[in-house]
Each structure stands twice: as structure tokens, then as C-alpha cells.
């Protein structure tokens, strides 16, 4: 573990909403060598999964703007997209949780160590991610009911990876943390998702229209261009949202469980490791 003194990315105190959004970007920036390649692979896989669904919905590349006569199919495309997005963010959450917990202790994990699938509990993380994706898919079919499902699932992965709890207990604790303080964590997750949705749409569309203005587009390039620009936009957005989940989890523990006070006391007795963040491991 590379020690870098007190972390500027994730201060040891309760944070405002704006500070949490900045902290997520800071954690990603400090761990970009590990998180961005992982995000690129998952974002590309998501685009491959969505490609046949987009064709069925008549959402044409590269912008995938729907046709008025196919809005019902386009809504189902959005439902599938919401589920795949939830899965990818939660999968990245296993790595982001380790990065955020190290940042809280003023340290930074080397890329290879950060991407250690055993330390990141990849098996349980995949199980929870697929379950959350299925629940999001089922809820989205009924309308806006998917929003609380999406919001409540965000802290489960940080609990699973940092608290090292079994899956069933991690789900209960993650949902409980997200619902505390009038569902503050849930609201922050939805705010972050909405903000980054607008940003990645803007990034993707600006890339498409810029190439069009420069005369660099061709009808045969529409599908590859759409694949590339949306993959790039999501490669930035998805790990940022995963880091936001991890930062919100740690901040919620500081705000409601006194994690910052407990860590400060523990430091008085010697070095504190990421394992000390687990429930009950601090004095």
C-alpha cells in the first residue's frame, strides 16, 4: 500500500453533498490506472449487450434517438439499459470500495493490488450485482418504482467489501444505511446518477456531432462510432458513480456511527489498516 499522508480525496469527517461528489472524482483520479481500464471493459461489454436490443427498438446509431412510432419499444430499451447500468456500477463498486477505504486512511493501493478479485470479493459482488440488476429490471417495467430500488442498492457492495459481511447481512445493512437520515444516501446516489446521465449524454452527442461537422462520419461507421463514443462516456461515468457509492458509505458511517472518531482514536494506538474499517474492528 502506498502511503500518501492524509487523503485530500476523502477527508476524515462528515461531508456535504458537493464534497461527496468531489470526493468520488478524487478517488477515481487517484486510482484511474486501475479503475478506468476495468470500467472500459465493462462499458464495452454493456454496449455489446445493448446492441441487439437497440436494433429491435429501432434506435439507430450513433445517437440512438428513438422514433416516435416506436416509443414503447424504446421504453423497454431504457429498462434494459437501467438494469445493465446498475450491474456495471455495482461490479466496479468492489474495486472502488477498496480504493475509497484506502483513501480514507491516507493511502493508495497499487493497481494490481486494487484489482485483486479475491480481496474485492468478486464472487459475492457478482451475485449481488446480478440480483440488483434483476430487481431494477423488474421494477423498471412497472414505471418509476425502479428509482428507490436503484438508490437503495448502492451501499450493499461497499458493505460487502469493506465490512466483509456475508451476502444476506450485507444486503440488509446496505439498505439500512441507505435509508438512514431520511434516505440521504439514496438521494445522493440518485442525484449523482442524474448528473452523470446528463454529462455522458452531452459527452457522447458532442463527440458524434463534432465528427459529423468535420466530415468524418460515414453511414457505415454509425454503429462503430456509437459503440466507441458511448463506451468512452460510460468509462468515465460508471467508475465515478461506483466511487460515489463507496464515499457515501464511508461518510454515512462517519455521520451516523462516528467512524471518524473511532479511526482517530485507533490511530492514537498505532497504524490503522483497511481491515480495521470492518464492523467492530475499531475501539
C-alpha positions as a Markdown table, in Angstrom:
| # | Residue | x | y | z |
|---|---|---|---|---|
| 1 | Unk | 0.0 | 0.0 | 0.0 |
| 2 | Unk | 1.4 | 3.4 | -1.0 |
| 3 | Unk | 1.1 | 5.9 | 1.9 |
| 4 | Unk | 0.5 | 9.5 | 0.9 |
| 5 | Unk | -0.4 | 11.1 | 4.2 |
| 6 | Unk | -3.9 | 12.5 | 5.0 |
| 7 | Unk | -6.1 | 12.0 | 2.0 |
| 8 | Unk | -7.4 | 15.1 | 0.2 |
| 9 | Unk | -9.8 | 12.9 | -1.8 |
| 10 | Unk | -11.7 | 11.6 | 1.2 |
| 11 | Unk | -11.4 | 13.7 | 4.4 |
| 12 | Unk | -12.0 | 12.1 | 7.7 |
| 13 | Unk | -15.2 | 14.0 | 8.6 |
| 14 | Unk | -18.8 | 14.2 | 7.6 |
| 15 | Unk | -19.1 | 15.8 | 4.2 |
| 16 | Unk | -21.6 | 17.9 | 2.3 |
| 17 | Unk | -23.3 | 16.6 | -0.9 |
| 18 | Unk | -21.0 | 18.7 | -3.0 |
| 19 | Unk | -17.9 | 17.4 | -1.2 |
| 20 | Unk | -19.1 | 13.9 | -1.7 |
| 21 | Unk | -19.4 | 14.4 | -5.4 |
| 22 | Unk | -15.9 | 15.9 | -5.5 |
| 23 | Unk | -14.6 | 13.1 | -3.3 |
| 24 | Unk | -15.8 | 10.5 | -5.8 |
| 25 | Unk | -14.0 | 12.2 | -8.6 |
| 26 | Unk | -10.9 | 12.5 | -6.4 |
| 27 | Unk | -10.9 | 8.7 | -5.6 |
| 28 | Unk | -11.3 | 7.9 | -9.3 |
| 29 | Unk | -8.5 | 10.3 | -10.3 |
| 30 | Unk | -6.1 | 8.8 | -7.7 |
| 31 | Unk | -6.9 | 5.2 | -8.9 |
| 32 | Unk | -7.5 | 5.8 | -12.6 |
| 33 | Unk | -4.8 | 3.4 | -13.8 |
| 34 | Unk | -6.9 | 0.5 | -12.3 |
| 35 | Unk | -10.5 | 1.7 | -12.4 |
| 36 | Unk | -10.6 | 3.2 | -15.9 |
| 37 | Unk | -9.4 | 0.0 | -17.8 |
| 38 | Unk | -11.8 | -2.1 | -15.7 |
| 39 | Unk | -14.6 | 0.3 | -16.5 |
| 40 | Unk | -13.8 | 0.3 | -20.2 |
| 41 | Unk | -14.1 | -3.4 | -20.4 |
| 42 | Unk | -17.4 | -3.5 | -18.6 |
| 43 | Unk | -18.8 | -0.5 | -20.6 |
| 44 | Unk | -17.8 | -2.1 | -23.9 |
| 45 | Unk | -19.5 | -5.4 | -22.8 |
| 46 | Unk | -22.6 | -3.4 | -21.9 |
| 47 | Unk | -22.7 | -1.8 | -25.4 |
| 48 | Unk | -22.4 | -5.2 | -26.9 |
| 49 | Unk | -25.4 | -6.5 | -24.8 |
| 50 | Unk | -27.5 | -3.5 | -25.7 |
| 51 | Unk | -26.8 | -3.6 | -29.5 |
| 52 | Unk | -29.4 | -6.2 | -30.4 |
| 53 | Unk | -32.0 | -4.5 | -28.1 |
| 54 | Unk | -31.3 | -1.2 | -29.7 |
| 55 | Unk | -31.9 | -2.7 | -33.2 |
| 56 | Unk | -35.1 | -4.3 | -32.0 |
| 57 | Unk | -36.2 | -0.9 | -30.6 |
| 58 | Unk | -35.3 | 0.9 | -33.9 |
| 59 | Unk | -32.9 | 3.2 | -32.0 |
| 60 | Unk | -30.4 | 3.9 | -34.7 |
| 61 | Unk | -26.7 | 4.6 | -34.0 |
| 62 | Unk | -24.8 | 6.6 | -33.2 |
| 63 | Unk | -27.2 | 8.9 | -31.3 |
| 64 | Unk | -29.9 | 6.2 | -30.6 |
| 65 | Unk | -32.6 | 8.8 | -30.7 |
| 66 | Unk | -36.0 | 7.0 | -30.8 |
| 67 | Unk | -38.6 | 7.2 | -33.5 |
| 68 | Unk | -42.0 | 8.4 | -32.4 |
| 69 | Unk | -43.8 | 5.3 | -33.6 |
| 70 | Unk | -41.5 | 3.1 | -31.5 |
| 71 | Unk | -41.6 | 4.8 | -28.2 |
| 72 | Unk | -43.0 | 1.7 | -26.5 |
| 73 | Unk | -40.0 | -0.3 | -27.6 |
| 74 | Unk | -37.7 | 2.5 | -26.7 |
| 75 | Unk | -39.0 | 2.5 | -23.2 |
| 76 | Unk | -38.2 | -1.2 | -22.9 |
| 77 | Unk | -34.7 | -0.4 | -24.2 |
| 78 | Unk | -34.4 | 2.1 | -21.4 |
| 79 | Unk | -35.5 | -0.5 | -18.9 |
| 80 | Unk | -32.8 | -2.9 | -20.0 |
| 81 | Unk | -30.3 | -0.1 | -20.0 |
| 82 | Unk | -31.2 | 0.8 | -16.4 |
| 83 | Unk | -30.5 | -2.8 | -15.4 |
| 84 | Unk | -27.2 | -3.2 | -17.2 |
| 85 | Unk | -26.1 | 0.2 | -15.8 |
| 86 | Unk | -26.9 | -0.9 | -12.3 |
| 87 | Unk | -24.9 | -4.2 | -12.8 |
| 88 | Unk | -21.8 | -2.5 | -14.2 |
| 89 | Unk | -21.7 | 0.2 | -11.4 |
| 90 | Unk | -22.0 | -2.4 | -8.7 |
| 91 | Unk | -19.4 | -4.6 | -10.3 |
| 92 | Unk | -17.0 | -1.7 | -10.3 |
| 93 | Unk | -18.0 | -1.0 | -6.7 |
| 94 | Unk | -15.9 | -3.9 | -5.4 |
| 95 | Unk | -12.7 | -2.2 | -6.6 |
| 96 | Unk | -14.0 | 1.4 | -5.9 |
| 97 | Unk | -14.7 | 0.4 | -2.3 |
| 98 | Unk | -11.1 | -0.8 | -1.7 |
| 99 | Unk | -9.8 | 2.4 | -3.3 |
| 100 | Unk | -12.1 | 4.6 | -1.1 |
| 101 | Unk | -11.3 | 2.8 | 2.1 |
| 102 | Unk | -7.6 | 3.2 | 1.4 |
| 103 | Unk | -8.1 | 6.9 | 0.6 |
| 104 | Unk | -9.8 | 7.4 | 3.9 |
| 105 | Unk | -6.7 | 6.1 | 5.6 |
| 106 | Unk | -4.4 | 8.4 | 3.6 |
| 107 | Unk | -3.1 | 5.6 | 1.4 |
| 108 | Unk | -3.3 | 4.3 | -2.1 |
| 109 | Unk | -3.4 | 0.7 | -3.4 |
| 110 | Unk | -1.2 | -0.2 | -6.3 |
| 111 | Unk | -3.3 | -1.0 | -9.4 |
| 112 | Unk | -2.6 | -4.8 | -9.3 |
| 113 | Unk | -3.5 | -5.0 | -5.6 |
| 114 | Unk | -6.6 | -2.9 | -6.1 |
| 115 | Unk | -7.8 | -5.2 | -8.8 |
| 116 | Unk | -7.2 | -8.3 | -6.7 |
| 117 | Unk | -10.5 | -10.2 | -7.3 |
| 118 | Unk | -10.3 | -12.1 | -4.0 |
| 119 | Unk | -9.8 | -9.0 | -1.9 |
| 120 | Unk | -12.6 | -7.3 | -3.8 |
| 121 | Unk | -14.8 | -10.4 | -3.2 |
| 122 | Unk | -15.7 | -10.7 | -6.9 |
| 123 | Unk | -17.9 | -13.8 | -6.4 |
| 124 | Unk | -20.3 | -12.2 | -3.9 |
| 125 | Unk | -20.1 | -8.9 | -5.7 |
| 126 | Unk | -21.2 | -10.5 | -9.0 |
| 127 | Unk | -24.1 | -12.2 | -7.2 |
| 128 | Unk | -25.3 | -9.0 | -5.6 |
| 129 | Unk | -24.9 | -7.1 | -8.9 |
| 130 | Unk | -26.9 | -9.6 | -10.9 |
| 131 | Unk | -29.6 | -9.6 | -8.2 |
| 132 | Unk | -29.8 | -5.8 | -8.1 |
| 133 | Unk | -29.9 | -5.7 | -11.9 |
| 134 | Unk | -32.8 | -8.2 | -12.0 |
| 135 | Unk | -34.7 | -6.2 | -9.4 |
| 136 | Unk | -34.1 | -3.0 | -11.2 |
| 137 | Unk | -35.3 | -4.6 | -14.5 |
| 138 | Unk | -38.4 | -5.9 | -12.8 |
| 139 | Unk | -39.1 | -2.6 | -11.0 |
| 140 | Unk | -38.5 | -0.5 | -14.1 |
| 141 | Unk | -41.1 | -2.4 | -16.1 |
| 142 | Unk | -43.7 | -1.1 | -13.7 |
| 143 | Unk | -42.6 | 2.5 | -14.1 |
| 144 | Unk | -40.6 | 4.9 | -11.8 |
| 145 | Unk | -40.6 | 2.3 | -9.0 |
| 146 | Unk | -37.1 | 1.4 | -10.1 |
| 147 | Unk | -35.7 | 4.6 | -8.6 |
| 148 | Unk | -35.8 | 3.5 | -4.9 |
| 149 | Unk | -34.5 | 0.1 | -5.9 |
| 150 | Unk | -31.6 | 1.7 | -7.7 |
| 151 | Unk | -31.0 | 4.1 | -4.8 |
| 152 | Unk | -31.2 | 1.5 | -2.0 |
| 153 | Unk | -28.8 | -0.9 | -3.6 |
| 154 | Unk | -25.8 | 1.4 | -3.9 |
| 155 | Unk | -24.3 | 0.8 | -0.4 |
| 156 | Unk | -24.5 | -3.0 | -0.5 |
| 157 | Unk | -21.3 | -3.5 | -2.3 |
| 158 | Unk | -19.2 | -1.3 | 0.0 |
| 159 | Unk | -20.7 | -3.1 | 3.0 |
| 160 | Unk | -19.8 | -6.4 | 1.3 |
| 161 | Unk | -16.2 | -5.5 | 0.5 |
| 162 | Unk | -15.3 | -3.2 | 3.4 |
| 163 | Unk | -17.3 | -4.7 | 6.3 |
| 164 | Unk | -16.6 | -8.3 | 4.9 |
| 165 | Unk | -20.1 | -9.4 | 5.8 |
| 166 | Unk | -22.0 | -12.4 | 4.2 |
| 167 | Unk | -24.2 | -11.5 | 1.3 |
| 168 | Unk | -27.5 | -11.7 | 3.2 |
| 169 | Unk | -26.3 | -9.5 | 6.1 |
| 170 | Unk | -24.6 | -7.1 | 3.6 |
| 171 | Unk | -27.9 | -6.6 | 1.8 |
| 172 | Unk | -29.7 | -5.8 | 5.0 |
| 173 | Unk | -27.0 | -3.4 | 6.3 |
| 174 | Unk | -26.6 | -1.7 | 2.9 |
| 175 | Unk | -30.3 | -1.0 | 2.6 |
| 176 | Unk | -30.4 | 0.2 | 6.2 |
| 177 | Unk | -27.5 | 2.6 | 5.7 |
| 178 | Unk | -29.0 | 4.0 | 2.5 |
| 179 | Unk | -32.3 | 4.6 | 4.3 |
| 180 | Unk | -30.8 | 6.5 | 7.3 |
| 181 | Unk | -31.3 | 10.3 | 7.8 |
| 182 | Unk | -34.4 | 10.5 | 5.6 |
| 183 | Unk | -32.8 | 8.3 | 3.0 |
| 184 | Unk | -29.9 | 10.8 | 2.5 |
| 185 | Unk | -27.6 | 8.2 | 0.8 |
| 186 | Unk | -30.4 | 7.1 | -1.5 |
| 187 | Unk | -31.0 | 10.7 | -2.6 |
| 188 | Unk | -27.3 | 11.4 | -3.2 |
| 189 | Unk | -27.0 | 8.3 | -5.3 |
| 190 | Unk | -29.9 | 9.3 | -7.5 |
| 191 | Unk | -28.5 | 12.9 | -7.7 |
| 192 | Unk | -25.2 | 11.5 | -8.9 |
| 193 | Unk | -26.8 | 9.2 | -11.4 |
| 194 | Unk | -28.9 | 12.0 | -12.8 |
| 195 | Unk | -26.0 | 14.4 | -13.1 |
| 196 | Unk | -23.7 | 11.9 | -14.8 |
| 197 | Unk | -26.5 | 10.8 | -17.1 |
| 198 | Unk | -26.7 | 14.4 | -18.4 |
| 199 | Unk | -23.0 | 14.6 | -18.6 |
| 200 | Unk | -22.4 | 11.4 | -20.6 |
| 201 | Unk | -25.2 | 12.2 | -23.0 |
| 202 | Unk | -23.6 | 15.5 | -23.6 |
| 203 | Unk | -20.2 | 13.9 | -24.0 |
| 204 | Unk | -21.4 | 11.3 | -26.4 |
| 205 | Unk | -23.6 | 13.6 | -28.5 |
| 206 | Unk | -20.9 | 16.3 | -28.7 |
| 207 | Unk | -18.4 | 13.6 | -29.9 |
| 208 | Unk | -20.8 | 12.4 | -32.6 |
| 209 | Unk | -21.8 | 15.9 | -33.8 |
| 210 | Unk | -18.2 | 17.1 | -33.8 |
| 211 | Unk | -17.1 | 14.3 | -36.1 |
| 212 | Unk | -20.1 | 15.0 | -38.3 |
| 213 | Unk | -19.2 | 18.7 | -38.6 |
| 214 | Unk | -15.7 | 17.7 | -39.6 |
| 215 | Unk | -17.0 | 15.4 | -42.3 |
| 216 | Unk | -15.5 | 12.3 | -40.6 |
| 217 | Unk | -18.7 | 10.3 | -40.4 |
| 218 | Unk | -20.0 | 7.7 | -42.9 |
| 219 | Unk | -23.2 | 5.8 | -42.8 |
| 220 | Unk | -21.3 | 2.5 | -42.5 |
| 221 | Unk | -19.4 | 3.9 | -39.5 |
| 222 | Unk | -22.6 | 4.7 | -37.5 |
| 223 | Unk | -22.6 | 1.6 | -35.3 |
| 224 | Unk | -18.9 | 1.5 | -34.6 |
| 225 | Unk | -19.0 | 5.3 | -33.8 |
| 226 | Unk | -21.9 | 4.9 | -31.5 |
| 227 | Unk | -20.2 | 2.0 | -29.8 |
| 228 | Unk | -17.0 | 4.0 | -29.2 |
| 229 | Unk | -18.5 | 7.3 | -28.0 |
| 230 | Unk | -20.9 | 5.7 | -25.6 |
| 231 | Unk | -18.3 | 3.3 | -24.3 |
| 232 | Unk | -15.9 | 6.3 | -23.7 |
| 233 | Unk | -18.6 | 8.3 | -21.9 |
| 234 | Unk | -19.6 | 5.4 | -19.7 |
| 235 | Unk | -16.0 | 4.6 | -19.0 |
| 236 | Unk | -15.8 | 7.9 | -17.1 |
| 237 | Unk | -19.2 | 7.9 | -15.6 |
| 238 | Unk | -19.6 | 4.4 | -14.2 |
| 239 | Unk | -16.4 | 4.3 | -12.1 |
| 240 | Unk | -17.2 | 7.8 | -10.8 |
| 241 | Unk | -20.6 | 6.6 | -9.6 |
| 242 | Unk | -19.0 | 3.5 | -8.1 |
| 243 | Unk | -16.6 | 5.7 | -6.2 |
| 244 | Unk | -19.5 | 7.9 | -5.1 |
| 245 | Unk | -21.2 | 4.8 | -3.6 |
| 246 | Unk | -18.1 | 3.9 | -1.7 |
| 247 | Unk | -17.6 | 7.5 | -0.5 |
| 248 | Unk | -21.2 | 7.8 | 0.6 |
| 249 | Unk | -21.0 | 4.5 | 2.5 |
| 250 | Unk | -17.9 | 5.7 | 4.5 |
| 251 | Unk | -19.4 | 9.2 | 5.0 |
| 252 | Unk | -22.7 | 7.7 | 6.3 |
| 253 | Unk | -20.7 | 5.6 | 8.8 |
| 254 | Unk | -18.9 | 8.8 | 9.9 |
| 255 | Unk | -22.1 | 10.7 | 10.1 |
| 256 | Unk | -24.2 | 8.1 | 11.9 |
| 257 | Unk | -21.7 | 5.7 | 13.6 |
| 258 | Unk | -18.8 | 8.0 | 14.5 |
| 259 | Unk | -16.4 | 6.2 | 12.2 |
| 260 | Unk | -14.1 | 9.3 | 12.0 |
| 261 | Unk | -13.9 | 9.5 | 15.8 |
| 262 | Unk | -13.2 | 5.8 | 16.1 |
| 263 | Unk | -10.5 | 6.0 | 13.5 |
| 264 | Unk | -8.9 | 8.9 | 15.2 |
| 265 | Unk | -8.8 | 7.0 | 18.5 |
| 266 | Unk | -7.4 | 4.0 | 16.8 |
| 267 | Unk | -4.6 | 6.0 | 15.2 |
| 268 | Unk | -3.5 | 7.1 | 18.6 |
| 269 | Unk | -2.6 | 3.5 | 19.3 |
| 270 | Unk | -0.7 | 2.8 | 16.1 |
| 271 | Unk | -1.2 | 2.4 | 12.3 |
| 272 | Unk | -4.8 | 1.6 | 11.0 |
| 273 | Unk | -5.3 | -0.7 | 8.1 |
| 274 | Unk | -8.3 | -1.1 | 5.8 |
| 275 | Unk | -9.2 | -4.3 | 7.7 |
| 276 | Unk | -9.9 | -2.0 | 10.7 |
| 277 | Unk | -12.8 | -0.4 | 8.9 |
| 278 | Unk | -14.8 | -3.7 | 9.3 |
| 279 | Unk | -17.6 | -3.6 | 11.8 |
| 280 | Unk | -16.4 | -3.9 | 15.3 |
| 281 | Unk | -12.7 | -3.7 | 14.4 |
| 282 | Unk | -12.1 | -0.3 | 15.9 |
| 283 | Unk | -12.1 | 0.7 | 19.6 |
